[in-house]
Short mmCIF file of C-alpha atoms in Angstrom, two decimals:
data_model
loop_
_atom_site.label_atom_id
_atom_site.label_comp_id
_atom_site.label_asym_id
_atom_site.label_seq_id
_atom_site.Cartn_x
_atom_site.Cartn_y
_atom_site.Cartn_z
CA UNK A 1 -18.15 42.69 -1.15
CA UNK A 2 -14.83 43.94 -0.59
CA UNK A 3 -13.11 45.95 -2.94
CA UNK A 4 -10.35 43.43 -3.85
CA UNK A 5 -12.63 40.50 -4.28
CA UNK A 6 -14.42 42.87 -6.77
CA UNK A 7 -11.91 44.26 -8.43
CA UNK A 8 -10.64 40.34 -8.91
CA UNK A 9 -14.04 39.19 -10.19
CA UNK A 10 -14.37 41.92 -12.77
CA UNK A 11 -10.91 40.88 -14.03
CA UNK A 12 -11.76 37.26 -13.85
CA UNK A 13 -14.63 37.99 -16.15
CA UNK A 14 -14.08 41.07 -18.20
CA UNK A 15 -14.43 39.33 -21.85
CA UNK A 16 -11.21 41.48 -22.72
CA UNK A 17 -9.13 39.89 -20.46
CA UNK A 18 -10.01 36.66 -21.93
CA UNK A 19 -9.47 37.64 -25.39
CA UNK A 20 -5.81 38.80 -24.43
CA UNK A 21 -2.52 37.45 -25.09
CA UNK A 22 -2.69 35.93 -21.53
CA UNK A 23 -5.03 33.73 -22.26
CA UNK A 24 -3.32 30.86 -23.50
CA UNK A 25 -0.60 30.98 -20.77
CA UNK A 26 -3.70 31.30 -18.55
CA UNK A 27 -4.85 28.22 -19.97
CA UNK A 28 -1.27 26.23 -19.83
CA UNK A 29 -1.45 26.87 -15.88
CA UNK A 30 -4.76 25.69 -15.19
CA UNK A 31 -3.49 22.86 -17.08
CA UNK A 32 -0.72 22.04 -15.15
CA UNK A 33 -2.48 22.18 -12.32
CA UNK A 34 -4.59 19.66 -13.41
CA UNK A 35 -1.75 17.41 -14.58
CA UNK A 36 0.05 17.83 -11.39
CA UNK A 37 -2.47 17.24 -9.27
CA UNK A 38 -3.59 13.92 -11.19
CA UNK A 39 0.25 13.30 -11.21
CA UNK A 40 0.61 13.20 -6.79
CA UNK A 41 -3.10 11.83 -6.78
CA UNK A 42 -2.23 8.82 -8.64
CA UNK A 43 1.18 8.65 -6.86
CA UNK A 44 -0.16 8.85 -3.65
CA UNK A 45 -3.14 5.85 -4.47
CA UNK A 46 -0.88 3.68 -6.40
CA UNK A 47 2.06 3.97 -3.76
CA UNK A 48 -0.23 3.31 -1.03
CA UNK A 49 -2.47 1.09 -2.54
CA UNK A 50 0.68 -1.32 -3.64
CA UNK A 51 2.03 -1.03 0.08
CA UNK A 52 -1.32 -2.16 1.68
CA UNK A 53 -2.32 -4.85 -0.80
CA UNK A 54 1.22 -6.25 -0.72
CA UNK A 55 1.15 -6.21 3.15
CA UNK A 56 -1.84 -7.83 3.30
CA UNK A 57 -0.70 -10.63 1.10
CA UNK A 58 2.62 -11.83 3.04
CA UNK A 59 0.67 -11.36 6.73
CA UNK A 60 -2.62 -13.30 5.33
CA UNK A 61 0.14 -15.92 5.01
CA UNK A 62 2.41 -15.90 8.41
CA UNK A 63 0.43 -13.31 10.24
CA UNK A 64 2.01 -9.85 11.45
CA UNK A 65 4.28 -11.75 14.37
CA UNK A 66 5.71 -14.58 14.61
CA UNK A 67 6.85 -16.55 18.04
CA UNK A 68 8.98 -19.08 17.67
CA UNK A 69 12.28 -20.92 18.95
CA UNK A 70 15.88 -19.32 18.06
CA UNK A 71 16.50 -22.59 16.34
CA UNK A 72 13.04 -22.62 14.01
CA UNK A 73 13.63 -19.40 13.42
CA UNK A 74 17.03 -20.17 11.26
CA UNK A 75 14.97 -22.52 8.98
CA UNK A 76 11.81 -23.65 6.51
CA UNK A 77 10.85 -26.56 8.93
CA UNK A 78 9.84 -26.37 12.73
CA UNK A 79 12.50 -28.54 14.33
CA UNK A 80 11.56 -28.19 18.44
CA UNK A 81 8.01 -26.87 19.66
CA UNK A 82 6.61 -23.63 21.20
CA UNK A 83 6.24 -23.95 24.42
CA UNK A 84 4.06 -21.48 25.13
CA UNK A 85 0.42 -21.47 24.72
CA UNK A 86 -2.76 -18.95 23.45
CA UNK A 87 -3.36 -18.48 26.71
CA UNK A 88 -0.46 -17.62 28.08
CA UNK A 89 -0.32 -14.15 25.46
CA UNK A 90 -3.81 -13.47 26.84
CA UNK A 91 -2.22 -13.42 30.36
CA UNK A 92 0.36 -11.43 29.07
CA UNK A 93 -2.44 -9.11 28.65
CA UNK A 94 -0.78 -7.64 25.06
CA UNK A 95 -3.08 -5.26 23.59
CA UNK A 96 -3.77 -4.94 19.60
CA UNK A 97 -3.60 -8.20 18.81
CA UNK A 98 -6.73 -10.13 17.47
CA UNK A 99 -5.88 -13.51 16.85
CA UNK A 100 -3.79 -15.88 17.12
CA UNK A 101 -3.06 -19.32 15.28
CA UNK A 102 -0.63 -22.23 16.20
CA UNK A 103 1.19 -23.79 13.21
CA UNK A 104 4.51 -25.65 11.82
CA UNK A 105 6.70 -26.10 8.78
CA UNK A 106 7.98 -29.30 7.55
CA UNK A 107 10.19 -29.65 4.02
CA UNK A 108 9.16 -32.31 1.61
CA UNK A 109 9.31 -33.60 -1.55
CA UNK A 110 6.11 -34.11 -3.65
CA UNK A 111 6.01 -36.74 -6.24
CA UNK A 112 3.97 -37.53 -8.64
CA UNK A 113 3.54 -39.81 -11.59
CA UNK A 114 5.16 -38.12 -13.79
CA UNK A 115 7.15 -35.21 -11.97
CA UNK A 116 8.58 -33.86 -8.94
CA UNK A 117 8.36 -30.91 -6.88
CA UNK A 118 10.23 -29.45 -3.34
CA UNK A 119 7.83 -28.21 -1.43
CA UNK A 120 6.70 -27.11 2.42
CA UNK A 121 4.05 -28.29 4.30
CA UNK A 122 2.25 -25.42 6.54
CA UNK A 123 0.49 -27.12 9.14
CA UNK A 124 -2.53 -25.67 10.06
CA UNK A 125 -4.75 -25.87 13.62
CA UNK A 126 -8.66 -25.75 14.26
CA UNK A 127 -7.76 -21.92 15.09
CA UNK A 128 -6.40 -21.01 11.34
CA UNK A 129 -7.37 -17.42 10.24
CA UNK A 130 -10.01 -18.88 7.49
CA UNK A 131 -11.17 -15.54 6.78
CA UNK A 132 -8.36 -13.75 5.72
CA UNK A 133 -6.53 -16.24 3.47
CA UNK A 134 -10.58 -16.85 1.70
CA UNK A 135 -9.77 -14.37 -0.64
CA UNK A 136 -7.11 -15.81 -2.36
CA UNK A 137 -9.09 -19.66 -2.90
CA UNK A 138 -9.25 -19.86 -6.71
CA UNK A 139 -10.94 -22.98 -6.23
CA UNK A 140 -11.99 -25.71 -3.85
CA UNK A 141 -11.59 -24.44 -0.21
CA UNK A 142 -9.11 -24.70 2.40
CA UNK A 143 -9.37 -28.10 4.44
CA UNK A 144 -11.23 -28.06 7.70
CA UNK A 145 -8.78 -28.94 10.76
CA UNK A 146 -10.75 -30.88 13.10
CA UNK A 147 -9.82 -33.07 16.24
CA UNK A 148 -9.69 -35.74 13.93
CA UNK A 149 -6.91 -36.30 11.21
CA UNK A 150 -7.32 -34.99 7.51
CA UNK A 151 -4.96 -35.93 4.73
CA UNK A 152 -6.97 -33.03 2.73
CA UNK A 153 -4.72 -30.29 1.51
CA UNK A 154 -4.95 -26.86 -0.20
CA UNK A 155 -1.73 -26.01 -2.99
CA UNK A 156 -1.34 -23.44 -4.74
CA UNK A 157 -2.30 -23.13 -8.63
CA UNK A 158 1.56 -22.81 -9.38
CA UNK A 159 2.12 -26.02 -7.85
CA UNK A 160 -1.10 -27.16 -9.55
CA UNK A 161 -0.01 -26.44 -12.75
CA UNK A 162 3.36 -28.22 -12.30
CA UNK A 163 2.82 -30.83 -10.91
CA UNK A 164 -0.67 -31.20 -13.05
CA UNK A 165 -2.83 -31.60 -9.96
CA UNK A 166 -6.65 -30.64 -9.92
CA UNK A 167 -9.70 -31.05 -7.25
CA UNK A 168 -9.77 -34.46 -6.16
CA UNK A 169 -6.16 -35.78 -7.15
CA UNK A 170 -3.83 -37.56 -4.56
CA UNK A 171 0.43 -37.17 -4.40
CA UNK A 172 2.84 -38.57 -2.26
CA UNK A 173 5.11 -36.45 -0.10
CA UNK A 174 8.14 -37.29 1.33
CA UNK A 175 9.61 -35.45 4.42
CA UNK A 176 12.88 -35.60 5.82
CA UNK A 177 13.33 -37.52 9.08
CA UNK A 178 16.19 -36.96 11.49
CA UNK A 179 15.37 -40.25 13.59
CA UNK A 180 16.04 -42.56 10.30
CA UNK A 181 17.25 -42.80 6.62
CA UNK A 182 14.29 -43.64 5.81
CA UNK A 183 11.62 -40.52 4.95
CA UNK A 184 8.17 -39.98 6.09
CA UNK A 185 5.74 -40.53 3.58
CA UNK A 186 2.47 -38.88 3.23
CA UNK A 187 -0.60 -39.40 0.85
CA UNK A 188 -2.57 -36.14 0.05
CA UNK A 189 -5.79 -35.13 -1.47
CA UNK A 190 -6.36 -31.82 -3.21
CA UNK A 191 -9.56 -29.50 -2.16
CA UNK A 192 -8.70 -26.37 -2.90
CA UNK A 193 -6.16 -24.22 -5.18
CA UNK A 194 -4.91 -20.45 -4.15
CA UNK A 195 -3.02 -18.17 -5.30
CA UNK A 196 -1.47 -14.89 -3.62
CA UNK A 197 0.10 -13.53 -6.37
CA UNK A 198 3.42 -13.52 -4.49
CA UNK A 199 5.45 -16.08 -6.66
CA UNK A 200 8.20 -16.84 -4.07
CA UNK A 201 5.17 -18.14 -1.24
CA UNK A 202 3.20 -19.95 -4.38
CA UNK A 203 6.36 -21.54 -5.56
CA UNK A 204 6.47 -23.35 -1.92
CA UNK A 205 4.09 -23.33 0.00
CA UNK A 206 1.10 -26.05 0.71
CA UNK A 207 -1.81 -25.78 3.68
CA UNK A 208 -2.57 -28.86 5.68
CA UNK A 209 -3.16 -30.54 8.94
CA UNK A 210 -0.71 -29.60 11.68
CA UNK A 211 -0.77 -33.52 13.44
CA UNK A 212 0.90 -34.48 10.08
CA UNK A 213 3.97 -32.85 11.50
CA UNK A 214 3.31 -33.55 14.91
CA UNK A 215 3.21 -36.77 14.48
CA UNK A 216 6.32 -37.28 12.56
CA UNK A 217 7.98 -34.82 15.08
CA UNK A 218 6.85 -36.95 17.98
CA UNK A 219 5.08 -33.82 19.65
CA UNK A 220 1.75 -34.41 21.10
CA UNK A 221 -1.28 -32.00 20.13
CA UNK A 222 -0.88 -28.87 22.41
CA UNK A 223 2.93 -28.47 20.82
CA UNK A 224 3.28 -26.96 17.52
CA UNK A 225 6.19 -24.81 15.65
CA UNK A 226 5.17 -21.40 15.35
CA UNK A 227 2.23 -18.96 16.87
CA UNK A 228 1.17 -16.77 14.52
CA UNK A 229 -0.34 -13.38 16.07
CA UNK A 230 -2.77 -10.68 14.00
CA UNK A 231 -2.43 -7.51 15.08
CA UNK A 232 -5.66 -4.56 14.25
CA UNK A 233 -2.97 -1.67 13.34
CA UNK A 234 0.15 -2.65 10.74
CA UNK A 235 2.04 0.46 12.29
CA UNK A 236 1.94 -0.98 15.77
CA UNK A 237 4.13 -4.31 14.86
CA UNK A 238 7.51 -3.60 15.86
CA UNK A 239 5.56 -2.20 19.57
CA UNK A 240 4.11 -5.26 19.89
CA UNK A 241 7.02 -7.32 18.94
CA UNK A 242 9.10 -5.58 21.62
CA UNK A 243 6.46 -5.94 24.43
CA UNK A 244 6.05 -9.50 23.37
CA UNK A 245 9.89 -10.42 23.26
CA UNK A 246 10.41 -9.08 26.88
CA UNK A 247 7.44 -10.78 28.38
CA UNK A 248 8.63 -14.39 26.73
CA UNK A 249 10.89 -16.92 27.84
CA UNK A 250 14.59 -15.87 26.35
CA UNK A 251 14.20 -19.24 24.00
CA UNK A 252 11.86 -17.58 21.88
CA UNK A 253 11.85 -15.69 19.32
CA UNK A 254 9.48 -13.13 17.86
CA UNK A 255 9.69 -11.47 14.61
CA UNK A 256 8.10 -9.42 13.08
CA UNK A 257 6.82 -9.32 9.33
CA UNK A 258 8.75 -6.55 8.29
CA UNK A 259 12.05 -8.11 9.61
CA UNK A 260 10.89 -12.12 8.29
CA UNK A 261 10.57 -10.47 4.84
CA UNK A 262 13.43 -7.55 4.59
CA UNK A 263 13.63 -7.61 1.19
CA UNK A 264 9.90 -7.02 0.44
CA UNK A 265 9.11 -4.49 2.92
CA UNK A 266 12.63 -2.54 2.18
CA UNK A 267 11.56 -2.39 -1.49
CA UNK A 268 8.01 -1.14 -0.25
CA UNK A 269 9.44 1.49 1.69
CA UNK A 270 10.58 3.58 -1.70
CA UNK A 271 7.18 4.18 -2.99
CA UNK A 272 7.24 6.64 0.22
CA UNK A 273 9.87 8.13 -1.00
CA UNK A 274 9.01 8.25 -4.68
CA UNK A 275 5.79 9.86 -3.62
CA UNK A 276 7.82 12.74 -1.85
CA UNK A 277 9.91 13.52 -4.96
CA UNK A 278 6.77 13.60 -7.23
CA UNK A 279 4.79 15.63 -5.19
CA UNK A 280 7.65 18.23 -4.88
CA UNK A 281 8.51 18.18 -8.44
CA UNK A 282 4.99 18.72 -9.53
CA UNK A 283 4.13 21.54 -6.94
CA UNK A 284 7.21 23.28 -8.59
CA UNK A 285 6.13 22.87 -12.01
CA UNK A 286 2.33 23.86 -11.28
CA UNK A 287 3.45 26.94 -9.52
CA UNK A 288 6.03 27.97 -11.99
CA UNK A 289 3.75 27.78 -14.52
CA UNK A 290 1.16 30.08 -12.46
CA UNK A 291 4.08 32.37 -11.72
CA UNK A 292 4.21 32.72 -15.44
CA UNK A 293 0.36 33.28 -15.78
CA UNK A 294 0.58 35.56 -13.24
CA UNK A 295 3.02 37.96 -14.14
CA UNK A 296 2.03 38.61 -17.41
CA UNK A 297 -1.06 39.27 -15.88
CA UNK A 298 0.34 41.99 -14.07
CA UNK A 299 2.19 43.42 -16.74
CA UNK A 300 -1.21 43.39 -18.85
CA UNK A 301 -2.75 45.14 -16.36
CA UNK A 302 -0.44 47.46 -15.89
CA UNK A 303 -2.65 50.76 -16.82
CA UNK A 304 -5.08 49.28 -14.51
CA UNK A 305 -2.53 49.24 -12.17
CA UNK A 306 -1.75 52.99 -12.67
CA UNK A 307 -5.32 53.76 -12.05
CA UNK A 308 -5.94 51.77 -9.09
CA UNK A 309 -2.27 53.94 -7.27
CA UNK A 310 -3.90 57.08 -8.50
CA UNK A 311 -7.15 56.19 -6.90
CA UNK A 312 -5.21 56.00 -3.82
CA UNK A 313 -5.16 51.89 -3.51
CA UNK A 314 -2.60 50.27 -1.77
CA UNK A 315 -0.31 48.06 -2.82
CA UNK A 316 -1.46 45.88 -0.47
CA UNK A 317 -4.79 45.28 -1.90
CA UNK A 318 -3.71 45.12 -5.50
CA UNK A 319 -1.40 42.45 -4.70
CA UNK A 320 -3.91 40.67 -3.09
CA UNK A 321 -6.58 41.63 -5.93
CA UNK A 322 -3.98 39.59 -8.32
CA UNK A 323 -3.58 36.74 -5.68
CA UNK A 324 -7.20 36.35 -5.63
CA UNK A 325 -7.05 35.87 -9.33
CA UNK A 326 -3.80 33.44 -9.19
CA UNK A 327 -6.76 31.84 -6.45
CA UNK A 328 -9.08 31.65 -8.72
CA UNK A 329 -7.44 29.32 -11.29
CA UNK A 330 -5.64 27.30 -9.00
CA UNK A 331 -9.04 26.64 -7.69
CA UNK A 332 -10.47 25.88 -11.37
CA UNK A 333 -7.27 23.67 -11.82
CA UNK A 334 -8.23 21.51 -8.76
CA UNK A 335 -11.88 21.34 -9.37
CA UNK A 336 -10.94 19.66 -13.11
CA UNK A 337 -8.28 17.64 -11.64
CA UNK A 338 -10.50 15.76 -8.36
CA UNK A 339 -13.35 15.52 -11.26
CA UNK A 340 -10.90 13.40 -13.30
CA UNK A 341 -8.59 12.63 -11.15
CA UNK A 342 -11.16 10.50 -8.71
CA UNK A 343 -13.06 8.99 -11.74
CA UNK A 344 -10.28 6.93 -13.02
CA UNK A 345 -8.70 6.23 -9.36
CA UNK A 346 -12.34 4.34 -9.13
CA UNK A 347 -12.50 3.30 -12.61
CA UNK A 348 -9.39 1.06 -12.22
CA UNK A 349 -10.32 -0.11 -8.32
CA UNK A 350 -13.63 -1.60 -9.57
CA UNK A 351 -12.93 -2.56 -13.06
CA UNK A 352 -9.35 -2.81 -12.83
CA UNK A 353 -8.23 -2.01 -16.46
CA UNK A 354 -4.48 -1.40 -15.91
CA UNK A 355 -2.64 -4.97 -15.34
CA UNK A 356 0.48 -5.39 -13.47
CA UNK A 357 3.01 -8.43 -13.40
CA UNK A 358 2.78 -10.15 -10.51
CA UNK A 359 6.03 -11.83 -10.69
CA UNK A 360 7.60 -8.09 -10.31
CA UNK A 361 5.00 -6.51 -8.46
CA UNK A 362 3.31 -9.54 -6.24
CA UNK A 363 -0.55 -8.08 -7.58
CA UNK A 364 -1.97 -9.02 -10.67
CA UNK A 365 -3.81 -5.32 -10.83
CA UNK A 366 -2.93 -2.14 -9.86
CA UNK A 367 -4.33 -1.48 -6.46
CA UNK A 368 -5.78 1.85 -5.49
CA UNK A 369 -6.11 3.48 -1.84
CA UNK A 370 -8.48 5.83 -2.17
CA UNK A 371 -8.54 8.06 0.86
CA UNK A 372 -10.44 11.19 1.23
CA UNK A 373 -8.96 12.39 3.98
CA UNK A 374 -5.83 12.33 1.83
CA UNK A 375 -6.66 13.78 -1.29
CA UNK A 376 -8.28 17.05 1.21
CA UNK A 377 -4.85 17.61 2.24
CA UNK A 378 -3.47 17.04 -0.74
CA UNK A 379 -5.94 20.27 -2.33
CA UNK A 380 -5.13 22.46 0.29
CA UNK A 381 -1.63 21.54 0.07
CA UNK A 382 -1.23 22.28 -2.88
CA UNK A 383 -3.54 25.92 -3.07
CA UNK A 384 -1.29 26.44 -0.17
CA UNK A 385 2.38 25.82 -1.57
CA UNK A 386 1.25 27.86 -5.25
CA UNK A 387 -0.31 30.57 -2.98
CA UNK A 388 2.95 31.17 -1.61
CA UNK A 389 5.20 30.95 -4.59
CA UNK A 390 2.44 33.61 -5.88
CA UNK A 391 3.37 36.24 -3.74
CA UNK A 392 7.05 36.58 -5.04
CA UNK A 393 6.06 37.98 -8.84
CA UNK A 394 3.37 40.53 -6.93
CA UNK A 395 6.37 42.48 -5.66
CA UNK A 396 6.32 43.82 -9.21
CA UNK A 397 3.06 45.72 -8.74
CA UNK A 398 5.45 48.07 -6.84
CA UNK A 399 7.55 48.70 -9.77
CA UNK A 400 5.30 49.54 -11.67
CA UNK A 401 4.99 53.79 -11.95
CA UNK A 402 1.41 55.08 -12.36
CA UNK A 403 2.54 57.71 -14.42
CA UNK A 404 4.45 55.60 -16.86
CA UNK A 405 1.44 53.23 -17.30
CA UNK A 406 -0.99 55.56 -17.68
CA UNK A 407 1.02 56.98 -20.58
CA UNK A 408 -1.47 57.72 -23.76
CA UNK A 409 1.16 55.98 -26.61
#
């Protein structure tokens, strides 16, 4: 063993030093390490978790891109078709992408017995992502889009609630026609409710079949208003988007998710930034607080000190003997703080006691993105940063005369 490691662990364990007046500034530190590392871990989680889960939610519903005319693109309903096919993007030979779905839009009015409600049809094709919108089916299913017409529909439970629908009910809807005064009416039945948790979609939005609107457009069945493309890696959009928007005819348009939904993906952006300022604030309070811990550590040790200079050690090693112990409870610090800190990041992803509004937050619970890749860094980052704001209060040790400490008072 070297010496410095030895001399350390003695410290570390001599029941003196853990009777001393130290101790309970000893004890502080280790506990705000374990505070601030719970602090960034559930930071880093929560911010992530909230960006992915909220992602997820506004692509399951219009996919990552979007192709579509300049003049579709300016409003709720598809007014002139695509025209461009699926297989013309798999000439294109784009990478990343996964899938692709044709839809359209159409603005209606759905009227009931007793109320009212503006609403917009999403026509949906035999090639609808079914998988990925599953998970939000509270009931009933989405309808199954087959060569043959379907007046089955899926709304969502706001809309259910409102307009006091359930499984098996029929509405009228009544669409706006630019050919004639005289609206295009539609009779629907309900088989399934969702609901995304993202009020502003809920509020609007209904799931049927796509030759509803392509009748009452006067398209035929290979023309639709939108293409819808799923992409394997979020990060890669706006690459895509650009490859796609030079290798399309200059009367389409393709956006991206990010720049359909500004608003939402601006706000989601802070949480990066919120992360940043918690992790620095705690990493300054943690090693403040060993600073603290470890200076009047020194000055404790101070005849110990003396004895070490007169022995002929350097300062070198004693400083490093007293980084090993500012080592040693950092390390005890993290150890407590992944113990607790993991349990309740997988306490609330499986059992999901903490609630959220999702009117404010678009998720019902608070989503966690547990990553241990992440929290690895996050250790080491940390040992690292209060490992280096350690080595300022050593320069002390020099200060420190061995004659003067080894004074008999």
């Amino acid at each position: 063993m070297k010496f410095e490691s030895f001399v350390a662990s003695k410290i570390i364990r001599s029941n003196p030093y853990k009777n001393t007046i130290s101790a309970p500034i000893i004890k502080i530190s280790i506990l705000s390490v374990i505070i601030g590392f719970l602090m960034m871990l559930v930071a880093i989680s929560t911010g992530k978790g909230l960006q992915n889960a909220i992602k997820n939610k506004v692509s399951s519903f219009f996919g990552h891109i979007s192709v579509t005319n300049f003049q579709n693109s300016k409003s709720e309903s598809s007014i002139d078709p695509v025209k461009i096919s699926e297989s013309d993007f798999e000439v294109l030979g784009i990478k990343n992408v996964n899938h692709i779905q044709s839809v359209a839009y159409k603005t209606g009015l759905i009227t009931t017995d007793l109320t009212f409600e503006g609403a917009i049809l999403k026509g949906i094709n035999k090639d609808f992502n079914y998988k990925i919108f599953s998970d939000y089916m509270k009931s009933g299913k989405i309808p199954l889009i087959t060569d043959s017409l379907t007046n089955k529909v899926a709304i969502s439970k706001y809309l259910s609630n409102r307009l006091n629908l359930d499984i098996g009910n029929k509405f009228k809807t009544s669409f706006f026609n630019s050919n004639s005064k005289i609206p295009n009416e539609r009779n629907f039945e309900v088989v399934g409710i969702f609901e995304s948790g993202i009020s502003d979609f809920d509020k609007l939005y209904f799931f049927g079949d796509i030759k509803h609107i392509q009748k009452m457009n006067n398209w035929n069945q290979s023309e639709y208003g939108n293409l819808e493309l799923f992409i394997n890696d979020f990060d890669e959009i706006d690459v895509v988007a650009d490859q796609l928007y030079l290798n399309t005819p200059s009367n389409l348009d393709v956006i991206g998710i990010s720049e359909k939904f500004p608003e939402i993906f601006n706000w989601i952006k802070l949480f990066d930034m919120n992360i940043i300022l918690i992790i620095i604030v705690m990493i300054l309070v943690s090693g403040g607080n060993m600073i603290t811990a470890l200076i009047v550590t020194i000055l404790e040790k101070s005849q110990l000190i003396g004895v070490l200079r007169v022995l002929g050690a350097r300062i070198k090693s004693i400083r490093i003997i007293f980084l090993s112990n500012g080592l040693y409870l950092i390390t005890v610090g993290l150890l407590f703080g992944n113990i607790i800190g993991i349990s309740l990041l997988y306490i609330q992803k499986y059992f999901a006691p903490i609630k959220l509004d999702p009117e404010t937050y678009y998720v019902s619970t608070l989503p966690m993105e547990i990553n241990l890749i992440t929290i690895l860094f996050l250790n080491f980052g940390i040992l690292f940063f209060c490992l280096l704001m350690l080595i300022i209060p050593t320069a002390i040790i020099e200060r420190i005369s061995p004659t003067d400490s080894l004074k008999i008072n």
